[in-house]
Tab-separated table of C-alpha atoms and ligand atoms in Angstrom:
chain	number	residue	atom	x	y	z
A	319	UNK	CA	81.230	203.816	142.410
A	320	UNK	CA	83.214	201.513	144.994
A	321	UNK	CA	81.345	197.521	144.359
A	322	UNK	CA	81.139	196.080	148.276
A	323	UNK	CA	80.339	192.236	148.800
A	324	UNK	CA	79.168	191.580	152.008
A	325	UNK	CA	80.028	187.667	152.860
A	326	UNK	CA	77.194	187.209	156.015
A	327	UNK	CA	75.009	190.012	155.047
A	328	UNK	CA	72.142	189.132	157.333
A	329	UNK	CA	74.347	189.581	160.477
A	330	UNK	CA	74.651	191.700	162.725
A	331	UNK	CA	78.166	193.281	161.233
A	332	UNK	CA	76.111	192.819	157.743
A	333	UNK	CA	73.231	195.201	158.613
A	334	UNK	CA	75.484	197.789	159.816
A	335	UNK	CA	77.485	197.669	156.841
A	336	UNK	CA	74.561	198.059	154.943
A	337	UNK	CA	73.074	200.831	156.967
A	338	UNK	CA	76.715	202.785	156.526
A	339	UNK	CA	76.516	202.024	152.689
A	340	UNK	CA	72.754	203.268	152.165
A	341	UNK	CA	73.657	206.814	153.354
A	342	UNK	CA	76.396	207.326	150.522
A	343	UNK	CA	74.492	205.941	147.343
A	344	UNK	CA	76.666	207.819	145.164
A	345	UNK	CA	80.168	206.181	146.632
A	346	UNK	CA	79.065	202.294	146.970
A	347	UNK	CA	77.313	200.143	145.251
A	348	UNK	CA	76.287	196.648	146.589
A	349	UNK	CA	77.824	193.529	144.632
A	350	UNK	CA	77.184	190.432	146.106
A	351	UNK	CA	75.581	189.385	149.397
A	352	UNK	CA	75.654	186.200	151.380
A	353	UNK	CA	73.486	184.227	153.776
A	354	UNK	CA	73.777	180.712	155.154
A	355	UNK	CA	69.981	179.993	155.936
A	356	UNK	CA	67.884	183.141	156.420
A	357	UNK	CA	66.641	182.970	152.971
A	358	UNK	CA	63.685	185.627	153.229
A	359	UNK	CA	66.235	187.872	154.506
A	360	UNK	CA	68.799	187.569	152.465
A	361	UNK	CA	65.839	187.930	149.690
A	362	UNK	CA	64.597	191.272	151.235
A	363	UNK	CA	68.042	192.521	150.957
A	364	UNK	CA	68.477	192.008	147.459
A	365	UNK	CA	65.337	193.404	146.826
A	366	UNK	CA	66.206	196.891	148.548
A	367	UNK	CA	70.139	196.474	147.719
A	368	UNK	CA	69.901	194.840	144.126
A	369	UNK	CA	73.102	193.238	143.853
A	370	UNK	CA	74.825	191.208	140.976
A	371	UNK	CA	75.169	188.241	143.094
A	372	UNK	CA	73.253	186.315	145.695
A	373	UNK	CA	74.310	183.212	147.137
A	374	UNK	CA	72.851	180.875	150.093
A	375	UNK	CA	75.456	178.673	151.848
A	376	UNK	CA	73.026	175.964	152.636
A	377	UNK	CA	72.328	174.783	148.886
A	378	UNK	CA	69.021	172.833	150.002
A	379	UNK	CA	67.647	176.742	150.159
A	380	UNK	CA	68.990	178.054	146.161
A	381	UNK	CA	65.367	177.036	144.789
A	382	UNK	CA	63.610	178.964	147.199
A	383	UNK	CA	66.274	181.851	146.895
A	384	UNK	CA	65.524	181.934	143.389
A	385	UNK	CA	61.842	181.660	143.981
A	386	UNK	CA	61.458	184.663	145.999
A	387	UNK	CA	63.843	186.673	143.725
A	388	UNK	CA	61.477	185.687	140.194
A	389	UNK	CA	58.740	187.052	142.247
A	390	UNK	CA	59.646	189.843	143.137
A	391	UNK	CA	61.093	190.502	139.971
A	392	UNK	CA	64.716	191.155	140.862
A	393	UNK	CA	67.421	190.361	138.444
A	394	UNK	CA	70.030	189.420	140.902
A	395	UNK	CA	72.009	186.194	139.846
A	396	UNK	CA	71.726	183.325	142.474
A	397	UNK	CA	74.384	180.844	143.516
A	398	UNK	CA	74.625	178.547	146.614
A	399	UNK	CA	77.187	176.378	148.816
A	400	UNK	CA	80.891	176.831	148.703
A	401	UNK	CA	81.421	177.562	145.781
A	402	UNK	CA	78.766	179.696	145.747
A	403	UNK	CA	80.196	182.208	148.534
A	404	UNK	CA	83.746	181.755	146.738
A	405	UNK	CA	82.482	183.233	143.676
A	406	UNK	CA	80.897	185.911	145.565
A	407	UNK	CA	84.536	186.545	147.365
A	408	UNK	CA	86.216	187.259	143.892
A	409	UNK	CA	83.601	188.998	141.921
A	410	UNK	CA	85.265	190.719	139.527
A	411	UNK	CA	82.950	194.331	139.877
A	412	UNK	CA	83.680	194.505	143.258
A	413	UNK	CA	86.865	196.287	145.023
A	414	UNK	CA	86.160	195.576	148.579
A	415	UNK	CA	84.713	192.219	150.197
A	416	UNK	CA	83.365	192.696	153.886
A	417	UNK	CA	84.055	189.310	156.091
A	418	UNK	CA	81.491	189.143	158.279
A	419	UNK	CA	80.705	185.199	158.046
A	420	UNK	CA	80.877	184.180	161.585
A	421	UNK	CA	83.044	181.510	162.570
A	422	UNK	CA	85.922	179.443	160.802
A	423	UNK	CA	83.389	178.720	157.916
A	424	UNK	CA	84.416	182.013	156.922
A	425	UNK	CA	87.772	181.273	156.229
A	426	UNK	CA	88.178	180.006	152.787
A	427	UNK	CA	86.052	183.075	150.868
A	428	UNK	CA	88.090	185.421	153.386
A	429	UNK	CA	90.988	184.066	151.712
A	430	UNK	CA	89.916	184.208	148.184
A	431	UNK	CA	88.908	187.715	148.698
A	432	UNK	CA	92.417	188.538	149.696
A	433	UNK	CA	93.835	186.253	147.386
A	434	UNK	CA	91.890	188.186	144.430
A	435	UNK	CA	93.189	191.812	145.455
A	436	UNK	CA	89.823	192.941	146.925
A	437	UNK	CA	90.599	195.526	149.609
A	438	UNK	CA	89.310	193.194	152.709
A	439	UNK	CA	87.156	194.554	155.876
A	440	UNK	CA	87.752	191.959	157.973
A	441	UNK	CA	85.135	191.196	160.460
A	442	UNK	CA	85.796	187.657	160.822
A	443	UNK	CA	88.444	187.575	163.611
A	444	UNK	CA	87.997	183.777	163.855
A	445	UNK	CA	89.548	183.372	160.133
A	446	UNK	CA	92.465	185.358	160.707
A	447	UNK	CA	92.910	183.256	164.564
A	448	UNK	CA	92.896	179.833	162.625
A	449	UNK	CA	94.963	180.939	159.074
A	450	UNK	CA	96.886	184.154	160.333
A	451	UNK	CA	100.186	183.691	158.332
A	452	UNK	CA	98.414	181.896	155.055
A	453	UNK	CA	95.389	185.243	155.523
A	454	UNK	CA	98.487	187.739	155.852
A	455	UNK	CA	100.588	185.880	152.789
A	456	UNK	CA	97.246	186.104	150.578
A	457	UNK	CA	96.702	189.749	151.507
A	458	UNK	CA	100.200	190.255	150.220
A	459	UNK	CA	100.273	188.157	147.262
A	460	UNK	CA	96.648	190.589	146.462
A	461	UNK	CA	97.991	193.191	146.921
A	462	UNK	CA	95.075	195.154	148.618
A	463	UNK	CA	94.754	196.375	152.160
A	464	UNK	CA	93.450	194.417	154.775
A	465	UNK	CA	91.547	196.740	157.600
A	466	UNK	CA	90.010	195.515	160.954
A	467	UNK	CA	86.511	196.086	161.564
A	468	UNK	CA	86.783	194.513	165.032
A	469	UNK	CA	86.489	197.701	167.469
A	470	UNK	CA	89.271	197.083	168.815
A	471	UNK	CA	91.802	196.707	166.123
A	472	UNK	CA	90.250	199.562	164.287
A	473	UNK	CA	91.022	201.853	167.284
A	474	UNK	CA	94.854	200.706	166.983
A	475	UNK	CA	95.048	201.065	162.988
A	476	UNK	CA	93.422	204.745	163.796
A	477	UNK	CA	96.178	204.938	166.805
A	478	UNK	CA	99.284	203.658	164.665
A	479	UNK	CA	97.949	206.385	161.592
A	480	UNK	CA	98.848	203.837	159.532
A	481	UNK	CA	102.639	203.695	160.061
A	482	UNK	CA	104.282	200.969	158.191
A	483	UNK	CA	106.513	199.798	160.860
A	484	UNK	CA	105.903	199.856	164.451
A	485	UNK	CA	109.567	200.646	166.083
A	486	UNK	CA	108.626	202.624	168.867
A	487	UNK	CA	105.594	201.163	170.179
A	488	UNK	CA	106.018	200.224	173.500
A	489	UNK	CA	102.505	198.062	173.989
A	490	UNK	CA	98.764	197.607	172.032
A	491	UNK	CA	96.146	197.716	175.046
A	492	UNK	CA	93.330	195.772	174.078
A	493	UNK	CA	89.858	197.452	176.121
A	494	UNK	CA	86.961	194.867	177.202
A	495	UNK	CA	83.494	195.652	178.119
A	496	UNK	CA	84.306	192.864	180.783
A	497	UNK	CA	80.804	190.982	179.644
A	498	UNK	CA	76.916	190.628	180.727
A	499	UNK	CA	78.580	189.115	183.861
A	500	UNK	CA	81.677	191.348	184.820
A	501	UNK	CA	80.292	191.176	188.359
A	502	UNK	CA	78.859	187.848	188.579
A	503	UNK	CA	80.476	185.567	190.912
A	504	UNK	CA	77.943	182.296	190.454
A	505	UNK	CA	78.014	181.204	186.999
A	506	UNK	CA	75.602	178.168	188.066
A	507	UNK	CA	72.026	177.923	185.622
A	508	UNK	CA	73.529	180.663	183.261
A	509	UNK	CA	71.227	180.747	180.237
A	510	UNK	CA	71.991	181.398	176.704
A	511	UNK	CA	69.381	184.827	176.631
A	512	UNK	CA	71.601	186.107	179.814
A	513	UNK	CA	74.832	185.278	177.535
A	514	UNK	CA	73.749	186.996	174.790
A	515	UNK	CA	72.479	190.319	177.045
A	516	UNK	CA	75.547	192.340	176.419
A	517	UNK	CA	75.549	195.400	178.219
A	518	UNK	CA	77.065	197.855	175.166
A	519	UNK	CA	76.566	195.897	171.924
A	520	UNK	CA	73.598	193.840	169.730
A	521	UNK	CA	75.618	191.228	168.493
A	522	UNK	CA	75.453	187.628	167.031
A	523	UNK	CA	74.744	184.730	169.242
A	524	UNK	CA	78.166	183.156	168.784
A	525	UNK	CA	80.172	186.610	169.746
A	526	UNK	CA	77.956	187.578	172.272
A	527	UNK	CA	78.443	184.039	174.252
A	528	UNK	CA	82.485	184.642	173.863
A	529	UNK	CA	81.869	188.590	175.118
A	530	UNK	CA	80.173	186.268	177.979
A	531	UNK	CA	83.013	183.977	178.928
A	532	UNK	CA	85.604	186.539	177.765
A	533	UNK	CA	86.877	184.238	174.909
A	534	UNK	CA	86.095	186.823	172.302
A	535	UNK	CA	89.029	188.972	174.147
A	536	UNK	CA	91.696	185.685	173.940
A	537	UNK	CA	90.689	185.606	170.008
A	538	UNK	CA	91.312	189.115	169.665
A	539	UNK	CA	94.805	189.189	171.397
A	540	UNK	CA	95.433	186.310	168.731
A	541	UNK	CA	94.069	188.949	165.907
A	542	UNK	CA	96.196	191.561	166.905
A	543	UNK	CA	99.795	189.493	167.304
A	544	UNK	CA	99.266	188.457	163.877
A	545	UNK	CA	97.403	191.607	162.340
A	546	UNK	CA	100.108	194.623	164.259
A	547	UNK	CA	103.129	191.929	164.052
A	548	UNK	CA	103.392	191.598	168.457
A	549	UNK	CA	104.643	189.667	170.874
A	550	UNK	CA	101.770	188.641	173.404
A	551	UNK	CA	103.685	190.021	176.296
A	552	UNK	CA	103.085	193.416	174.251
A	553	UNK	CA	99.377	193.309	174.398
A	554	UNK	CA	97.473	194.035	177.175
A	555	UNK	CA	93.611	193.497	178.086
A	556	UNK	CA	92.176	196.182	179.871
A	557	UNK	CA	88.565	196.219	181.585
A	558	UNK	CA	86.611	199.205	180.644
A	559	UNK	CA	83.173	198.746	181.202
A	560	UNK	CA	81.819	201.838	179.581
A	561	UNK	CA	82.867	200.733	176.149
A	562	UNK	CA	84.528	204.423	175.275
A	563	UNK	CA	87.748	203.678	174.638
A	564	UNK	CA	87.870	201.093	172.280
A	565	UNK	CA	91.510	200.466	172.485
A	566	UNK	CA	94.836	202.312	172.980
A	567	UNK	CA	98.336	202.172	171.534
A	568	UNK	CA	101.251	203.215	174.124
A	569	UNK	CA	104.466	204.673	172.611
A	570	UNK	CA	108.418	204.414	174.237
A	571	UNK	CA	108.017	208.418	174.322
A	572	UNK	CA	105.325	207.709	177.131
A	573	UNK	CA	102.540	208.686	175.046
A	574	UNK	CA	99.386	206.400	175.026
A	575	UNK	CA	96.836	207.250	171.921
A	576	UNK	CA	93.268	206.179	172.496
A	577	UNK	CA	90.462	205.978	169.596
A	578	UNK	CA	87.001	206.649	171.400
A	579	UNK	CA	83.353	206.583	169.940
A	580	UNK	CA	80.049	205.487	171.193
A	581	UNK	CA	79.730	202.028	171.020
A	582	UNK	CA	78.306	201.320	166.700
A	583	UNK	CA	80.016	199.051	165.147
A	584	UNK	CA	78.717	201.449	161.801
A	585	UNK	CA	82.019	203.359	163.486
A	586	UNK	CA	84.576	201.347	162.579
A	587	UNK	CA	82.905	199.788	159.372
A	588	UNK	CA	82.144	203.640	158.061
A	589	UNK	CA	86.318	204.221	158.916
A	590	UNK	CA	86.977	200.824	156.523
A	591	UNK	CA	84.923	201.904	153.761
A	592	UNK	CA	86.108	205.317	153.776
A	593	UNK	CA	89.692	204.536	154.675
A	594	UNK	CA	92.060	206.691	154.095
A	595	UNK	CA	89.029	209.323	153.675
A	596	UNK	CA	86.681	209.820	156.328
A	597	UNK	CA	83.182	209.239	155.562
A	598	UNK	CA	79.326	209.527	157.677
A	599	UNK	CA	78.438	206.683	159.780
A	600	UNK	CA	75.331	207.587	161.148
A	601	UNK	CA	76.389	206.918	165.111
A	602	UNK	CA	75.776	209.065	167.704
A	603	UNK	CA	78.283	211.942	168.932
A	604	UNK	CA	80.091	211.582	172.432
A	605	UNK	CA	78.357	213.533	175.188
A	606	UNK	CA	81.412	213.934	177.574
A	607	UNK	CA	79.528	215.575	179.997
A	608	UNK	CA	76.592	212.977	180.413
A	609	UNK	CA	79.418	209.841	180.159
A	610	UNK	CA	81.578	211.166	184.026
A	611	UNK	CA	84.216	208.887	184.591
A	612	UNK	CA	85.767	206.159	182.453
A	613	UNK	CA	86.977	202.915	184.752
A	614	UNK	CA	89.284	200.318	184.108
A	615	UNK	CA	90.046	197.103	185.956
A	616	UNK	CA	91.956	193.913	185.224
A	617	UNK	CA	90.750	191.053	183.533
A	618	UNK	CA	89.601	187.964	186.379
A	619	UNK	CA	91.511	184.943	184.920
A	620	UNK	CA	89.940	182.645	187.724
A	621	UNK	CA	86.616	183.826	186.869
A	622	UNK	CA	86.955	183.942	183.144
A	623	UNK	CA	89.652	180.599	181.889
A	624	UNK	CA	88.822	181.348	178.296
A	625	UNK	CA	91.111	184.416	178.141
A	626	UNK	CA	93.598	182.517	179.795
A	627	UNK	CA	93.164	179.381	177.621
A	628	UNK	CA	93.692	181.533	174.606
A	629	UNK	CA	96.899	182.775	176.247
A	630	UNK	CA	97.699	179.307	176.698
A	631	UNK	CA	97.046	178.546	172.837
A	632	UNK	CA	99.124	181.846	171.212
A	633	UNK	CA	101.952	180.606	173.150
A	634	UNK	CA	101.610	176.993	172.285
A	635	UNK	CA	102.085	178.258	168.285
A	636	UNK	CA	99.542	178.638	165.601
A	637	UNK	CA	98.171	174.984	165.617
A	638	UNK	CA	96.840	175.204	168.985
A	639	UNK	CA	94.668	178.745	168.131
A	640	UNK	CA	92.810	176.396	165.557
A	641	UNK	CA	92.429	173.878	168.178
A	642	UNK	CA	91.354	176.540	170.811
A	643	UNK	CA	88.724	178.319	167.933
A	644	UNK	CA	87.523	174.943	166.769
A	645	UNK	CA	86.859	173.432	170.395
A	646	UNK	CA	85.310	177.059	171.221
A	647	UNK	CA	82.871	177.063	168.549
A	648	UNK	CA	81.451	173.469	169.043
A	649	UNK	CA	80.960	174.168	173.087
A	650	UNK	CA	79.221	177.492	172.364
A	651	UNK	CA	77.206	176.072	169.593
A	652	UNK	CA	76.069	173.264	172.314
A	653	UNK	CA	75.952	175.418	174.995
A	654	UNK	CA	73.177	177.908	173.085
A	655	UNK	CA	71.432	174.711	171.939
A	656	UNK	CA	71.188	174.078	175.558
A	657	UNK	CA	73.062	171.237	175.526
A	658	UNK	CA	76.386	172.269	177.574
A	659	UNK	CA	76.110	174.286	180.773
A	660	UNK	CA	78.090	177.949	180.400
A	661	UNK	CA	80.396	176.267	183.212
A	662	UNK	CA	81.756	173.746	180.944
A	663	UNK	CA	82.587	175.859	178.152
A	664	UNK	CA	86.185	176.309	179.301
A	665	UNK	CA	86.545	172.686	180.477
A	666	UNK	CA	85.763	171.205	176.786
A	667	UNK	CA	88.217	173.931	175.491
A	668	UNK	CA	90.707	172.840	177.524
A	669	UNK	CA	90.547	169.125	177.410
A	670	UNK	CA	90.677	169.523	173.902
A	671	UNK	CA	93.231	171.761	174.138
A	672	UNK	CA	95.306	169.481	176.319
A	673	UNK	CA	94.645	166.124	174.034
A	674	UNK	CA	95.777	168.109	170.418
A	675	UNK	CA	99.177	169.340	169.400
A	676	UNK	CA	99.497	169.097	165.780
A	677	UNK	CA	102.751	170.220	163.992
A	678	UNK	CA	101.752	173.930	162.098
A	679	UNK	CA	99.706	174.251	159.311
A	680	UNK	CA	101.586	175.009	156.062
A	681	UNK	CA	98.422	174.812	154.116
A	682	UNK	CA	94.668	175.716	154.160
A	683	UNK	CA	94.347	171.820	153.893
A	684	UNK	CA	96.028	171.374	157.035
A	685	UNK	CA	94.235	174.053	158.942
A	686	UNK	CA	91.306	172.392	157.861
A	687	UNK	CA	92.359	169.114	159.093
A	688	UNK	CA	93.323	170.199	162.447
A	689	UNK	CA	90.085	172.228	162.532
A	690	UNK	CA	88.149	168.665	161.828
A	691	UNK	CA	90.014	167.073	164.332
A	692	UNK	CA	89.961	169.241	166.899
A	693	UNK	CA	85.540	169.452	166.389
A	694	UNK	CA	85.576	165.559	166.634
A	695	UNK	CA	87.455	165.723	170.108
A	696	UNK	CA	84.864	168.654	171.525
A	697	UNK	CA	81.543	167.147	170.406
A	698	UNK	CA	83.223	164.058	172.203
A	699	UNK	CA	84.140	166.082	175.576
A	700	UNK	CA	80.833	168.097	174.915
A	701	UNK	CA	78.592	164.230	175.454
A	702	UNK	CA	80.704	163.804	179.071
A	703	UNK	CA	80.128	167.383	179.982
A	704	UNK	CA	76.651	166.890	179.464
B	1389	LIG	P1	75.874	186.988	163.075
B	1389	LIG	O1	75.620	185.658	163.660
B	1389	LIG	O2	74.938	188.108	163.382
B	1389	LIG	O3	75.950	186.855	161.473
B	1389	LIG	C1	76.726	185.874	160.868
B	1389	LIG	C2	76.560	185.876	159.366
B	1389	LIG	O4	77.330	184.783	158.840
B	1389	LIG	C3	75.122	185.669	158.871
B	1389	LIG	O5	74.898	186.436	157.705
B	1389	LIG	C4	75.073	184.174	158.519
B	1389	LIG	O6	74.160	183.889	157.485
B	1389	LIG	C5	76.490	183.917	158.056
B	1389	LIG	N1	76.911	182.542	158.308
B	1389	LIG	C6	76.797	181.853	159.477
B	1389	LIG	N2	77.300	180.601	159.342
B	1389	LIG	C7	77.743	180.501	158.063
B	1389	LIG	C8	78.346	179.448	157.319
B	1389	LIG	N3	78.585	178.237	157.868
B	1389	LIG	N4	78.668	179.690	156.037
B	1389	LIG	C9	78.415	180.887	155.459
B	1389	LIG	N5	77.846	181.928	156.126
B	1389	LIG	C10	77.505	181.735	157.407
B	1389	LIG	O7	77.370	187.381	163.487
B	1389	LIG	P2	78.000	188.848	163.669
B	1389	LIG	O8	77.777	189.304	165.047
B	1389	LIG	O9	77.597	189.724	162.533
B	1389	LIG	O10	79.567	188.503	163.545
B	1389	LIG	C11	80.185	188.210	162.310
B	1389	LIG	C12	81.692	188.169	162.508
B	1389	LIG	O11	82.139	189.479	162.875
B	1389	LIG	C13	82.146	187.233	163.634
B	1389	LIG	O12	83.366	186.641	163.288
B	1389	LIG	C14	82.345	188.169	164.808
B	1389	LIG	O13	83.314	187.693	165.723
B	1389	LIG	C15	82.829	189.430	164.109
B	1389	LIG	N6	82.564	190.658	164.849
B	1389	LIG	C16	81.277	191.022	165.122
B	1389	LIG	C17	81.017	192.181	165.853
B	1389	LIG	C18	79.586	192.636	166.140
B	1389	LIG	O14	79.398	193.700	166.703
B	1389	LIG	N7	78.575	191.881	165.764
B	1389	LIG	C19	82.090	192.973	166.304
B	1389	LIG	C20	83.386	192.579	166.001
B	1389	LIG	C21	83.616	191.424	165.263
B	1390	LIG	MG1	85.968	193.418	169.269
C-alpha cells in the first residue's frame, strides 16, 4: 500500500486526487490531508478517507477540527498552522506528497516533501515559479521523483518518455485553452463569476482568474524552463481552444509528439500516481468522431499583458518570477474580492514589476523576503488602482 498526503485536499486538484485514489483501495492509502479554512470539509474527508494526519492551516480552526473529528469518532491525529502542514509534508508512512496548496503559501511543505524523499506530484506551479533551483536542489538532495500534475507538463513528461537528457529536442509547445474570454475584445465591468467561467475546466478561483488574463500560461512557461531544463525561446504557447492536446514536444528529426485526453485533471494525477505503471482514472474516452477539427491560434499579447509580463520576468532572472507571482497573487486576490477591476490586474503586476529588482535568492529566506516585499508594493499599487 502506497501512503499519499494530499497538502490542499479540499481543492479542486485535491478532490480529483481523491476521486483517482478511491477507485484503487488496494494500491493507496490516504496519510495526511490538509485544509487552510474549510474545516467541515476537510472533516468530511477524514471521515470517508481516515488518514493518520489532519492539519488546518489557519490554527484559530484546530479546536473545531478536533471537535468534529471526537464526534464523529475518527481517530485521525490533528495538527494546525505551519508547522502543522510541514509535519504533514514529511510524514514518515507516506511515499508520495501531492502539492496542491494554491499559491506561494505552498512553498515551504512543497519543499520539505522533496527535501524528505517523498516522490512529489506537484500541482503547485506557483512554488516551483518562486523557488525553482532551491525546489529542483531539494528534489535531488531526496532523492525521489518529482512529476507534474499541471496538464501541460504532464503531456511533455509523457512526450519526452522519460528520457534523462533532452539533446534532440528541438522545442516544448505549451497548448492554452485561450480563457473564458479568448474572443472578448472589451474587458470593461469584467466580473470575478465571468473569470472564473472557464470554458474546459472546474478549477480554483485563483487559477481560473490567471486562465482569465492568461497569466496561468506565463507561470507555466516559467514551470517548464526550470522543470525540462529550456531556454524560453524553446517554448512555445499555442492557442487550442478545444483543450485536446494538452501539450506537444517537437524533435530535430521533425517529429512533434502530442499527449491528448479529455480535459480531467484525474488524467494526469492517475499518470503521477501510477507512474511508471499505468493505472484507471475514471475520465472519459476521446470520441474522435464527435470532437471534428482541432484549432490553434497565437496567443494576443496586446489583449492578454500577463503572458507577456511573465516573459518579461523569466528573462529578467529568477528574482523577478517571485516578484511577478507575488504581485499576481495580491491583484487577483483583490480583484475577486472586488476590489481591483480585471483591467488593472496587469498594470499592478507591472508597476511592481518595474519598481523591484532584487539580486537572486540563494535561500528560502530570501525568496521569502522578496516575496514580502514585492506583496507590500502591490497592495500599495492595488489602493491607486482602485
Ligand atoms: P483550490 O483553490 O481549489 O484549492 C486550494 C487548496 O489549497 C485548498 O485545499 C486550500 O485549503 C489550500 N490552501 C489555500 N491557501 C492556503 C494556505 N495559505 N495555506 C495552506 N493551504 C492553503 O485550488 P486548485 O485549483 O486545486 O489549485 C491548486 C494548485 O494546483 C494551484 O497551484 C494551481 O495552479 C494548480 N493547478 C490546478 C489545476 C486545476 O485544474 N485545478 C490544474 C493545474 C494546476
Ligand atoms: Mg496547466
Amino acid at each position: 500500500m502506497q501512503g499519499v498526503t494530499i497538502l490542499g485536499a479540499t481543492g479542486s486538484i485535491g478532490a480529483s486526487t481523491l476521486d483517482v485514489i478511491s477507485r484503487h483501495p488496494g494500491r493507496f492509502r490516504v496519510t495526511a490531508l490538509t485544509a487552510q479554512t474549510r474545516v467541515k470539509e476537510l472533516a468530511a474527508l477524514c471521515a470517508a478517507h481516515r488518514p493518520e494526519l489532519a492539519v488546518i492551516g489557519n490554527p484559530d480552526l484546530e479546536s473545531t477540527l478536533r471537535d468534529l473529528l471526537k464526534q464523529a469518532g475518527s481517530a485521525t491525529r490533528v495538527a494546525s498552522g505551519t508547522a502543522g502542514l510541514l509535519e504533514a509534508a514529511q510524514m514518515p508512512g507516506a511515499h508520495t506528497v501531492v502539492a496542491a496548496i494554491v499559491g506561494a503559501a505552498g512553498l515551504l511543505p512543497t519543499l520539505a516533501a522533496a527535501r524528505a524523499g517523498k516522490r512529489l506530484l506537484l500541482a503547485n506551479k506557483e512554488a516551483i515559479v518562486c523557488a525553482g533551483a532551491l525546489l529542483l536542489d531539494a528534489v535531488r538532495a531526496g532523492g525521489a521523483p518529482l512529476l507534474p500534475v499541471d496538464s501541460e507538463h504532464n503531456a511533455i513528461h509523457q512526450c519526452l518518455a522519460g528520457a534523462a537528457s533532452h539533446a534532440g529536442v528541438r522545442r516544448l509547445v505549451l497548448t492554452a485553452s485561450g480563457g473564458p474570454f479568448r474572443q472578448r475584445t472589451d474587458f470593461t465591468g469584467v466580473t470575478p463569476e465571468e473569470a472564473c467561467a472557464h470554458p474546459n475546466w472546474r478549477m480554483g478561483p485563483k487559477i481560473s482568474v490567471d486562465s482569465a488574463t492568461l497569466m496561468n500560461k506565463g507561470l507555466e512557461v516559467i514551470e517548464a524552463s526550470w522543470l525540462f531544463g529550456m531556454a524560453r525561446d524553446r517554448i512555445d504557447v499555442v492557442v487550442h481552444p478545444q483543450s485536446v492536446i494538452h501539450s506537444m514536444v517537437e524533435f530535430g528529426d521533425g517529429s512533434v509528439l502530442a499527449q491528448l485526453g479529455t480535459p480531467d485533471m484525474r488524467t494526469p494525477i492517475a499518470y503521477c500516481l501510477g507512474f511508471p505503471e499505468r493505472i484507471d482514472s475514471g475520465s472519459a474516452s476521446l470520441d474522435f468522431t464527435r470532437l471534428g477539427a482541432l484549432h490553434f491560434e497565437a496567443p494576443d499579447l496586446e489583449r492578454f499583458p500577463c503572458l507577456g509580463l511573465a516573459y518579461r520576468a523569466l528573462d529578467a532572472g529568477p528574482a523577478a518570477s517571485i516578484v511577478l507571482n507575488a504581485s499576481n497573487e495580491v491583484a487577483v486576490e483583490a480583484f475577486l474580492a472586488g476590489r481591483l477591476r480585471f483591467t488593472a490586474i496587469a498594470g499592478v503586476i507591472s508597476e511592481v514589476l518595474g519598481s523591484e529588482s532584487p539580486a537572486a535568492p540563494t535561500s528560502v529566506d530570501s525568496v521569502l523576503a522578496i516575496d514580502a516585499a514585492a506583496r507590500r508594493r502591490a497592495q500599495q499599487a492595488v489602493v491607486r488602482y482602485q
